[in-house]
Amino acid sequence: MTTTEQLPAEFDDALVHRLYYGHFFCHIFHQDYIVRKGADVHALKEKMLSILNARGTQYPAEHNVGHIYHASPAMRAFYQQFDPTNNLNPGIGKTTKARNWGDEKQTAPASQEQPLSAKD
């Protein structure tokens, strides 16, 4: 089965150009957009994220969450397991910068991940 990722037609007026590309065999797809001058970028991002969240998409996928996005509970548990003193990258995934994870210490990942919003 071959599918092409496409945004709904409601985005057509706000976008000048769309770039879709991915990595062979690793299930990571990039979607880059050139937004038309004057378009409400934050509202556009919120609409895009709501579509991705409804599909259960996990993102960002390739380069991890960095300091821009909230890490999922599973990723928080992973960071804490492999960096118990929180020295390697404090604050990653909007986690605490406190030494030894402060009050954020988790023992197991939670089952529900929180969707992102345009504010993340």
Coordinates of C-alpha atoms in Angstrom, one line a residue:
M1 CA 0.0 0.0 0.0
T2 CA 1.4 3.4 -1.0
T3 CA 0.1 6.6 0.5
T4 CA 1.1 10.2 0.2
E5 CA 0.8 12.5 3.2
Q6 CA -1.3 15.5 2.4
L7 CA -2.9 18.3 4.4
P8 CA -6.6 18.9 4.0
A9 CA -7.6 21.5 1.4
E10 CA -8.4 24.0 4.2
F11 CA -4.6 24.7 4.3
D12 CA -4.2 25.6 0.7
D13 CA -4.7 29.4 1.0
A14 CA -2.2 29.7 3.9
L15 CA 0.7 27.8 2.2
V16 CA 3.0 28.8 -0.7
H17 CA 4.9 25.5 -0.9
R18 CA 4.9 22.0 0.7
L19 CA 7.9 19.7 1.0
Y20 CA 7.4 16.1 2.0
Y21 CA 10.3 13.7 2.3
G22 CA 11.4 10.9 4.5
H23 CA 14.1 8.3 5.4
F24 CA 14.0 4.9 3.8
F25 CA 13.1 2.1 6.2
C26 CA 13.0 4.2 9.4
H27 CA 9.4 5.5 9.3
I28 CA 10.3 9.1 9.7
F29 CA 8.6 11.7 7.5
H30 CA 9.5 15.3 7.3
Q31 CA 6.8 17.9 6.4
D32 CA 8.1 21.4 5.7
Y33 CA 5.9 24.3 4.7
I34 CA 6.4 27.8 3.3
V35 CA 3.7 29.9 4.8
R36 CA 2.1 32.7 2.9
K37 CA 2.9 36.2 4.1
G38 CA 0.2 37.4 6.4
A39 CA -1.1 34.0 7.4
D40 CA -1.6 33.3 11.1
V41 CA 1.3 30.9 11.7
H42 CA 0.3 30.0 15.2
A43 CA -3.3 29.1 14.2
L44 CA -1.9 27.1 11.3
K45 CA 0.4 25.2 13.5
E46 CA -2.4 24.5 16.0
K47 CA -4.5 23.0 13.2
M48 CA -1.7 20.9 11.9
L49 CA -0.9 19.6 15.4
S50 CA -4.5 18.7 16.0
I51 CA -4.5 16.5 12.9
L52 CA -1.2 14.8 14.0
N53 CA -2.5 14.4 17.6
A54 CA -5.7 12.8 16.3
R55 CA -3.6 10.2 14.4
G56 CA -1.6 9.4 17.5
T57 CA 1.6 10.7 15.9
Q58 CA 4.8 10.9 18.0
Y59 CA 6.9 13.9 17.3
P60 CA 9.5 15.1 17.0
A61 CA 10.8 11.7 16.1
E62 CA 14.3 12.0 14.5
H63 CA 16.3 14.4 16.6
N64 CA 14.5 13.9 19.9
V65 CA 12.6 16.5 21.8
G66 CA 15.5 18.9 22.7
H67 CA 14.5 21.8 24.8
I68 CA 11.5 23.0 22.7
Y69 CA 9.0 20.1 23.2
H70 CA 7.7 18.3 26.2
A71 CA 9.1 14.8 26.5
S72 CA 6.6 12.0 26.8
P73 CA 6.4 10.1 30.2
A74 CA 8.3 7.2 28.5
M75 CA 11.1 9.5 27.3
R76 CA 11.3 11.2 30.8
A77 CA 11.7 7.7 32.3
F78 CA 14.4 6.9 29.7
Y79 CA 16.3 10.1 30.5
Q80 CA 16.2 9.4 34.2
Q81 CA 17.3 5.8 33.8
F82 CA 20.3 6.7 31.7
D83 CA 21.2 10.0 33.5
P84 CA 20.2 9.5 37.1
T85 CA 22.0 12.6 38.3
N86 CA 20.6 14.8 35.5
N87 CA 24.0 16.1 34.5
L88 CA 24.1 15.2 30.8
N89 CA 21.4 17.4 29.4
P90 CA 19.4 19.0 32.2
G91 CA 16.1 20.5 31.1
I92 CA 15.7 18.3 28.0
G93 CA 12.1 17.8 27.0
K94 CA 11.1 20.6 29.4
T95 CA 12.1 18.5 32.4
T96 CA 13.6 19.9 35.5
K97 CA 17.2 21.1 35.6
A98 CA 17.5 20.0 39.2
R99 CA 20.3 17.7 40.1
N100 CA 19.1 14.1 40.6
W101 CA 15.8 15.1 38.9
G102 CA 14.5 16.8 42.1
D103 CA 10.8 16.1 42.5
E104 CA 10.4 14.7 39.0
K105 CA 11.9 11.3 39.7
Q106 CA 9.8 8.6 37.9
T107 CA 10.1 4.9 38.4
A108 CA 8.1 3.8 35.3
P109 CA 6.7 5.5 32.2
A110 CA 3.1 6.6 32.3
S111 CA 0.7 5.0 29.8
Q112 CA -0.7 8.2 28.4
E113 CA 1.3 10.7 26.4
Q114 CA 0.2 14.3 26.2
P115 CA -0.3 15.8 22.8
L116 CA 1.6 18.8 21.7
S117 CA 0.1 22.2 21.2
A118 CA 1.2 25.2 19.1
K119 CA 2.6 26.7 22.3
D120 CA 5.2 23.8 22.7

